[in-house]
Short mmCIF file of C-alpha atoms in Angstrom, two decimals:
data_model
loop_
_atom_site.label_atom_id
_atom_site.label_comp_id
_atom_site.label_asym_id
_atom_site.label_seq_id
_atom_site.Cartn_x
_atom_site.Cartn_y
_atom_site.Cartn_z
CA MET X 1 0.00 0.00 0.00
CA ALA X 2 1.33 3.43 -0.92
CA ARG X 3 2.42 5.58 2.00
CA THR X 4 3.37 9.18 2.61
CA ASN X 5 6.66 9.31 4.47
CA LEU X 6 8.27 12.27 6.20
CA SER X 7 11.98 11.78 6.80
CA MET X 8 14.23 14.31 8.55
CA SER X 9 17.57 14.43 10.32
CA ILE X 10 17.16 15.89 13.79
CA SER X 11 19.34 16.81 16.76
CA ALA X 12 19.05 15.19 20.17
CA ASP X 13 17.36 18.39 21.39
CA GLY X 14 14.78 18.40 18.58
CA TYR X 15 16.14 20.80 15.96
CA VAL X 16 16.24 20.06 12.23
CA ALA X 17 18.25 23.20 11.42
CA GLY X 18 20.60 25.31 13.48
CA PRO X 19 20.49 29.07 14.06
CA ASP X 20 21.61 31.76 11.59
CA GLN X 21 20.69 30.12 8.29
CA THR X 22 22.37 31.81 5.31
CA GLU X 23 23.12 31.01 1.68
CA GLN X 24 26.61 29.97 2.76
CA ASN X 25 25.27 28.02 5.72
CA PRO X 26 21.80 26.84 4.61
CA ILE X 27 21.16 24.46 7.52
CA GLY X 28 22.33 26.98 10.13
CA VAL X 29 25.21 26.80 12.57
CA GLY X 30 25.89 23.15 13.36
CA GLY X 31 23.08 21.93 11.13
CA LEU X 32 25.36 20.06 8.74
CA ASP X 33 26.40 17.81 11.62
CA LEU X 34 22.89 16.32 11.59
CA HIS X 35 23.64 14.83 8.18
CA ASP X 36 26.97 13.24 9.02
CA TRP X 37 25.29 9.84 9.02
CA HIS X 38 24.83 9.98 5.23
CA ILE X 39 27.63 12.32 4.11
CA GLY X 40 30.33 11.47 6.65
CA PRO X 41 32.57 8.46 7.26
CA SER X 42 29.67 6.19 8.31
CA ARG X 43 27.59 6.83 5.18
CA ASP X 44 28.39 3.32 3.88
CA HIS X 45 27.30 1.60 7.09
CA PRO X 46 24.66 -0.99 6.07
CA VAL X 47 21.96 0.58 8.24
CA ASN X 48 22.60 4.06 6.85
CA ARG X 49 22.58 2.76 3.29
CA LEU X 50 19.26 1.01 3.94
CA VAL X 51 17.72 4.18 5.36
CA MET X 52 18.95 6.29 2.44
CA SER X 53 17.55 3.78 -0.02
CA GLU X 54 14.17 3.86 1.71
CA MET X 55 14.19 7.68 1.64
CA MET X 56 15.01 8.09 -2.03
CA ASP X 57 14.43 4.98 -4.14
CA GLY X 58 11.18 4.41 -5.98
CA MET X 59 9.32 7.49 -4.78
CA GLY X 60 6.45 8.56 -6.99
CA ALA X 61 6.70 12.23 -5.99
CA THR X 62 8.36 14.49 -3.44
CA ILE X 63 7.14 17.63 -1.65
CA MET X 64 9.46 20.23 -0.14
CA GLY X 65 9.41 23.80 1.07
CA ARG X 66 11.04 26.70 -0.70
CA ASN X 67 13.59 27.07 2.08
CA MET X 68 14.83 23.56 1.27
CA PHE X 69 14.87 24.24 -2.46
CA GLY X 70 17.17 27.24 -2.15
CA PRO X 71 18.18 30.51 -0.50
CA ILE X 72 16.21 32.90 -2.74
CA ARG X 73 13.52 34.84 -0.86
CA GLY X 74 10.61 36.91 -2.13
CA GLU X 75 10.17 37.40 -5.87
CA TRP X 76 12.34 35.21 -8.07
CA ASN X 77 13.41 38.22 -10.19
CA GLY X 78 14.77 36.10 -13.00
CA SER X 79 16.95 33.97 -10.72
CA ASP X 80 18.59 31.03 -12.47
CA TRP X 81 18.72 29.01 -9.23
CA GLN X 82 17.90 25.32 -9.86
CA GLY X 83 18.37 23.84 -6.39
CA TRP X 84 21.34 22.68 -4.34
CA TRP X 85 21.82 19.39 -6.19
CA GLY X 86 23.29 20.27 -9.60
CA ASP X 87 22.04 19.10 -12.97
CA THR X 88 21.04 15.63 -11.73
CA PRO X 89 19.20 15.90 -8.39
CA PRO X 90 18.81 12.70 -6.35
CA TYR X 91 14.99 12.65 -6.43
CA HIS X 92 14.32 11.11 -9.86
CA CYS X 93 10.64 12.01 -9.66
CA PRO X 94 8.42 15.11 -9.81
CA VAL X 95 9.14 17.48 -6.90
CA PHE X 96 6.51 19.97 -5.72
CA VAL X 97 7.95 23.06 -4.02
CA LEU X 98 5.74 25.14 -1.70
CA THR X 99 6.14 28.86 -2.38
CA HIS X 100 4.20 32.13 -2.37
CA TYR X 101 5.71 33.17 -5.71
CA ALA X 102 4.95 31.54 -9.06
CA HIS X 103 7.78 30.01 -11.07
CA ASP X 104 7.88 27.95 -14.26
CA PRO X 105 8.74 24.26 -13.80
CA ILE X 106 12.44 23.38 -13.89
CA GLU X 107 13.20 20.08 -15.65
CA LEU X 108 16.58 18.54 -14.86
CA ASN X 109 18.36 15.28 -15.61
CA GLY X 110 17.42 11.92 -14.16
CA GLY X 111 13.66 12.39 -14.08
CA THR X 112 13.52 15.29 -11.61
CA THR X 113 11.24 18.22 -12.46
CA PHE X 114 10.62 20.93 -9.88
CA HIS X 115 7.04 22.26 -9.90
CA PHE X 116 6.20 25.36 -7.85
CA VAL X 117 2.92 25.35 -5.93
CA THR X 118 1.47 28.62 -4.66
CA ASP X 119 -1.84 27.40 -3.20
CA GLY X 120 -0.76 25.34 -0.22
CA ILE X 121 0.20 21.90 1.02
CA GLU X 122 -3.12 20.25 0.15
CA SER X 123 -2.78 21.34 -3.48
CA ALA X 124 0.83 20.16 -3.60
CA TYR X 125 -0.21 16.81 -2.18
CA ALA X 126 -3.07 16.41 -4.65
CA GLN X 127 -0.69 17.10 -7.53
CA ALA X 128 1.89 14.71 -6.11
CA GLU X 129 -0.70 11.98 -5.67
CA ALA X 130 -1.91 12.46 -9.24
CA VAL X 131 1.53 11.80 -10.72
CA ALA X 132 2.79 9.22 -8.20
CA GLY X 133 0.95 6.36 -9.88
CA GLY X 134 0.26 4.59 -6.61
CA ARG X 135 3.87 4.83 -5.44
CA ASP X 136 5.00 6.38 -2.17
CA ILE X 137 5.16 10.14 -1.64
CA SER X 138 8.03 11.74 0.27
CA ILE X 139 7.75 14.86 2.42
CA ALA X 140 11.36 16.04 2.29
CA GLY X 141 11.28 19.14 4.54
CA GLY X 142 12.20 21.65 5.73
CA ALA X 143 10.51 22.10 9.06
CA SER X 144 7.68 24.41 7.94
CA CYS X 145 6.69 22.14 5.04
CA ALA X 146 6.83 19.12 7.35
CA ARG X 147 4.65 20.78 9.99
CA GLN X 148 2.08 21.78 7.36
CA ALA X 149 1.89 18.21 6.04
CA ILE X 150 1.51 16.74 9.53
CA LYS X 151 -1.18 19.23 10.55
CA ALA X 152 -3.08 18.57 7.31
CA GLY X 153 -3.19 14.84 8.16
CA LEU X 154 -1.20 13.83 5.08
CA VAL X 155 1.65 11.91 6.73
CA ASP X 156 1.53 8.16 7.39
CA GLU X 157 5.05 7.64 8.71
CA ILE X 158 7.70 9.86 10.27
CA ASP X 159 11.32 8.74 10.06
CA LEU X 160 13.69 10.66 12.32
CA GLN X 161 17.46 10.27 12.07
CA VAL X 162 18.44 11.35 15.59
CA SER X 163 22.09 12.38 15.83
CA ALA X 164 24.10 12.79 19.02
CA VAL X 165 24.27 16.54 18.41
CA ILE X 166 22.99 19.42 20.55
CA LEU X 167 22.20 22.58 18.56
CA GLY X 168 20.67 24.64 21.38
CA SER X 169 18.51 26.73 19.06
CA GLY X 170 17.30 26.84 15.49
CA GLU X 171 14.21 25.37 13.89
CA ARG X 172 12.24 22.64 15.64
CA LEU X 173 10.18 20.10 13.76
CA PHE X 174 7.31 19.88 16.27
CA ASP X 175 6.81 23.52 17.23
CA GLY X 176 3.19 24.68 17.41
CA PHE X 177 1.46 21.34 18.04
CA GLN X 178 -1.05 20.70 20.80
CA PRO X 179 0.02 18.29 23.55
CA GLY X 180 -0.30 14.69 22.36
CA LEU X 181 -0.55 15.61 18.68
CA PRO X 182 0.38 14.11 16.35
CA LYS X 183 -0.20 10.77 18.02
CA LEU X 184 2.72 8.50 17.19
CA GLU X 185 3.45 4.79 17.49
CA LEU X 186 7.12 3.79 17.49
CA VAL X 187 7.39 0.91 15.02
CA ARG X 188 11.13 0.60 14.29
CA VAL X 189 14.50 1.48 15.82
CA LEU X 190 17.76 1.04 13.90
CA GLU X 191 21.22 2.06 15.05
CA ALA X 192 24.41 3.10 13.29
CA PRO X 193 27.48 4.97 14.58
CA GLY X 194 26.34 8.27 16.08
CA VAL X 195 22.71 8.02 14.94
CA ALA X 196 19.45 6.29 15.88
CA HIS X 197 16.92 5.84 13.09
CA LEU X 198 13.40 5.99 14.54
CA ARG X 199 10.26 5.23 12.58
CA TYR X 200 6.86 6.32 13.87
CA ARG X 201 3.44 5.50 12.47
CA VAL X 202 1.04 8.43 12.66
CA THR X 203 -2.14 7.27 14.34
CA ARG X 204 -5.21 9.10 13.12
CA PRO X 205 -8.47 9.48 15.09
CA GLY X 206 -10.34 6.20 15.18
CA GLU X 207 -7.26 4.08 14.45
CA ASP X 208 -5.75 1.70 16.95
CA ALA X 209 -2.17 2.38 17.98
#
């Protein structure tokens, strides 16, 4: 059965990005350390390779926020920015980018086309579902996009890659939720050097945990 999966690297104190995000430091101070599990020396650990494969392989569509797509703010003003990932992004599927400012689609190599959605997360999800062909949909982040998807009831699973890193401040994934929401069931724990991979099933009203 197709699922909608949200996967994010997160610090031990709950931040998915550090403070002072800039074009030169897009994940904020210390934020890059959260991704050491897949870009650092342990990236070829079997558990980390499994988790990366689950995150990326075979997705029918991906949804992300504009902050994840790039550092440009406000009007695009003819910017030639095409994302952080070069001419062949790792998504290999249609990617729907939440933004307040219209932009023509950007088609790149390897099957990735960035589509820009100005009318909210529900619209982005409907478009993603229409092209996914029954395959899984990935919510890639950042934090604002992830929160919108969770609050809209669109997420089936949340995968958190919890690193032994304390950021102290920055952007939290679960800011702004009422106590006890979303209701989560821990269904898997995997371990690799310096990181715990936690998978939660999102339990919706009327479902048994």
